[in-house]
Protein backbone atom coordinates (compact mmCIF):
# COMPACT_ATOMS: atom_id res chain seq x y z
CA UNK A 1 0.00 0.00 0.00
CA UNK A 2 1.13 3.54 -0.71
CA UNK A 3 0.81 6.37 1.82
CA UNK A 4 -0.29 9.62 0.17
CA UNK A 5 -0.10 12.83 2.16
CA UNK A 6 -0.07 10.83 5.38
CA UNK A 7 -3.05 8.60 4.57
CA UNK A 8 -3.01 5.00 3.30
CA UNK A 9 -4.36 4.92 -0.23
CA UNK A 10 -5.40 2.31 -2.73
CA UNK A 11 -5.79 4.88 -5.52
CA UNK A 12 -3.08 3.02 -7.45
CA UNK A 13 -1.22 -0.22 -6.96
CA UNK A 14 2.43 -0.19 -5.92
CA UNK A 15 4.58 0.05 -9.03
CA UNK A 16 2.41 2.70 -10.65
CA UNK A 17 4.27 5.68 -12.01
CA UNK A 18 3.96 9.15 -10.54
CA UNK A 19 2.04 10.18 -13.67
CA UNK A 20 -0.45 7.36 -13.12
CA UNK A 21 -0.76 8.26 -9.45
CA UNK A 22 -1.53 11.92 -10.21
CA UNK A 23 -4.10 10.91 -12.83
CA UNK A 24 -5.80 8.55 -10.37
CA UNK A 25 -5.96 11.36 -7.82
CA UNK A 26 -7.29 13.77 -10.49
CA UNK A 27 -4.45 16.18 -9.73
CA UNK A 28 -3.41 18.62 -12.45
CA UNK A 29 0.09 18.13 -13.82
CA UNK A 30 1.02 21.81 -13.45
CA UNK A 31 1.74 23.59 -10.20
CA UNK A 32 2.43 20.30 -8.48
CA UNK A 33 5.47 18.87 -6.73
CA UNK A 34 5.82 15.24 -5.75
CA UNK A 35 8.14 13.69 -3.20
CA UNK A 36 8.53 9.96 -2.60
CA UNK A 37 10.12 8.92 0.68
CA UNK A 38 11.26 12.53 1.24
CA UNK A 39 12.96 12.81 -2.16
CA UNK A 40 11.54 15.24 -4.71
CA UNK A 41 10.86 13.52 -8.02
CA UNK A 42 11.69 15.76 -10.99
CA UNK A 43 8.78 16.28 -13.39
CA UNK A 44 10.82 14.72 -16.19
CA UNK A 45 10.95 11.44 -14.25
CA UNK A 46 7.23 11.20 -13.41
CA UNK A 47 6.39 9.00 -16.40
CA UNK A 48 9.02 6.41 -15.50
CA UNK A 49 9.40 6.61 -11.72
CA UNK A 50 7.57 3.66 -10.18
CA UNK A 51 6.25 4.23 -6.68
CA UNK A 52 7.27 1.23 -4.55
CA UNK A 53 5.07 -0.59 -2.08
CA UNK A 54 5.07 1.14 1.30
CA UNK A 55 6.28 4.45 -0.15
CA UNK A 56 5.32 7.69 1.53
CA UNK A 57 4.23 10.12 -1.17
CA UNK A 58 3.70 13.82 -0.67
CA UNK A 59 1.73 15.64 -3.36
CA UNK A 60 1.99 19.40 -3.01
CA UNK A 61 -0.29 21.64 -5.05
CA UNK A 62 0.56 25.32 -5.52
CA UNK A 63 -2.33 27.66 -4.72
CA UNK A 64 -2.61 31.28 -5.77
CA UNK A 65 -3.93 33.98 -3.56
CA UNK A 66 -2.96 35.77 -0.49
PDB file of C-alpha atoms in Angstrom:
ATOM      1  CA  UNK A   1       0.000   0.000   0.000  1.00  0.00           C
ATOM      2  CA  UNK A   2       1.130   3.543  -0.707  1.00  0.00           C
ATOM      3  CA  UNK A   3       0.814   6.372   1.821  1.00  0.00           C
ATOM      4  CA  UNK A   4      -0.293   9.618   0.166  1.00  0.00           C
ATOM      5  CA  UNK A   5      -0.096  12.833   2.165  1.00  0.00           C
ATOM      6  CA  UNK A   6      -0.070  10.829   5.378  1.00  0.00           C
ATOM      7  CA  UNK A   7      -3.048   8.600   4.568  1.00  0.00           C
ATOM      8  CA  UNK A   8      -3.010   4.999   3.297  1.00  0.00           C
ATOM      9  CA  UNK A   9      -4.364   4.920  -0.228  1.00  0.00           C
ATOM     10  CA  UNK A  10      -5.396   2.309  -2.731  1.00  0.00           C
ATOM     11  CA  UNK A  11      -5.787   4.876  -5.523  1.00  0.00           C
ATOM     12  CA  UNK A  12      -3.076   3.020  -7.447  1.00  0.00           C
ATOM     13  CA  UNK A  13      -1.218  -0.222  -6.962  1.00  0.00           C
ATOM     14  CA  UNK A  14       2.425  -0.187  -5.924  1.00  0.00           C
ATOM     15  CA  UNK A  15       4.581   0.050  -9.030  1.00  0.00           C
ATOM     16  CA  UNK A  16       2.409   2.701 -10.652  1.00  0.00           C
ATOM     17  CA  UNK A  17       4.269   5.677 -12.010  1.00  0.00           C
ATOM     18  CA  UNK A  18       3.957   9.153 -10.539  1.00  0.00           C
ATOM     19  CA  UNK A  19       2.042  10.184 -13.674  1.00  0.00           C
ATOM     20  CA  UNK A  20      -0.454   7.361 -13.118  1.00  0.00           C
ATOM     21  CA  UNK A  21      -0.759   8.257  -9.448  1.00  0.00           C
ATOM     22  CA  UNK A  22      -1.533  11.918 -10.211  1.00  0.00           C
ATOM     23  CA  UNK A  23      -4.098  10.907 -12.835  1.00  0.00           C
ATOM     24  CA  UNK A  24      -5.804   8.552 -10.367  1.00  0.00           C
ATOM     25  CA  UNK A  25      -5.961  11.363  -7.821  1.00  0.00           C
ATOM     26  CA  UNK A  26      -7.289  13.767 -10.486  1.00  0.00           C
ATOM     27  CA  UNK A  27      -4.453  16.178  -9.729  1.00  0.00           C
ATOM     28  CA  UNK A  28      -3.407  18.624 -12.445  1.00  0.00           C
ATOM     29  CA  UNK A  29       0.094  18.132 -13.821  1.00  0.00           C
ATOM     30  CA  UNK A  30       1.015  21.815 -13.451  1.00  0.00           C
ATOM     31  CA  UNK A  31       1.744  23.595 -10.197  1.00  0.00           C
ATOM     32  CA  UNK A  32       2.429  20.295  -8.483  1.00  0.00           C
ATOM     33  CA  UNK A  33       5.466  18.874  -6.730  1.00  0.00           C
ATOM     34  CA  UNK A  34       5.816  15.235  -5.755  1.00  0.00           C
ATOM     35  CA  UNK A  35       8.145  13.685  -3.200  1.00  0.00           C
ATOM     36  CA  UNK A  36       8.530   9.963  -2.598  1.00  0.00           C
ATOM     37  CA  UNK A  37      10.123   8.919   0.677  1.00  0.00           C
ATOM     38  CA  UNK A  38      11.264  12.532   1.238  1.00  0.00           C
ATOM     39  CA  UNK A  39      12.964  12.812  -2.164  1.00  0.00           C
ATOM     40  CA  UNK A  40      11.540  15.241  -4.713  1.00  0.00           C
ATOM     41  CA  UNK A  41      10.855  13.524  -8.018  1.00  0.00           C
ATOM     42  CA  UNK A  42      11.689  15.761 -10.990  1.00  0.00           C
ATOM     43  CA  UNK A  43       8.781  16.280 -13.389  1.00  0.00           C
ATOM     44  CA  UNK A  44      10.820  14.716 -16.191  1.00  0.00           C
ATOM     45  CA  UNK A  45      10.946  11.436 -14.255  1.00  0.00           C
ATOM     46  CA  UNK A  46       7.232  11.201 -13.409  1.00  0.00           C
ATOM     47  CA  UNK A  47       6.386   8.999 -16.396  1.00  0.00           C
ATOM     48  CA  UNK A  48       9.019   6.413 -15.502  1.00  0.00           C
ATOM     49  CA  UNK A  49       9.404   6.612 -11.717  1.00  0.00           C
ATOM     50  CA  UNK A  50       7.568   3.660 -10.179  1.00  0.00           C
ATOM     51  CA  UNK A  51       6.254   4.232  -6.678  1.00  0.00           C
ATOM     52  CA  UNK A  52       7.274   1.230  -4.552  1.00  0.00           C
ATOM     53  CA  UNK A  53       5.070  -0.586  -2.076  1.00  0.00           C
ATOM     54  CA  UNK A  54       5.073   1.145   1.298  1.00  0.00           C
ATOM     55  CA  UNK A  55       6.276   4.452  -0.154  1.00  0.00           C
ATOM     56  CA  UNK A  56       5.315   7.693   1.534  1.00  0.00           C
ATOM     57  CA  UNK A  57       4.229  10.116  -1.168  1.00  0.00           C
ATOM     58  CA  UNK A  58       3.701  13.820  -0.671  1.00  0.00           C
ATOM     59  CA  UNK A  59       1.730  15.642  -3.358  1.00  0.00           C
ATOM     60  CA  UNK A  60       1.987  19.403  -3.010  1.00  0.00           C
ATOM     61  CA  UNK A  61      -0.293  21.637  -5.054  1.00  0.00           C
ATOM     62  CA  UNK A  62       0.556  25.322  -5.517  1.00  0.00           C
ATOM     63  CA  UNK A  63      -2.326  27.657  -4.716  1.00  0.00           C
ATOM     64  CA  UNK A  64      -2.614  31.276  -5.769  1.00  0.00           C
ATOM     65  CA  UNK A  65      -3.931  33.978  -3.564  1.00  0.00           C
ATOM     66  CA  UNK A  66      -2.963  35.769  -0.488  1.00  0.00           C
TER      67      UNK A  66
END
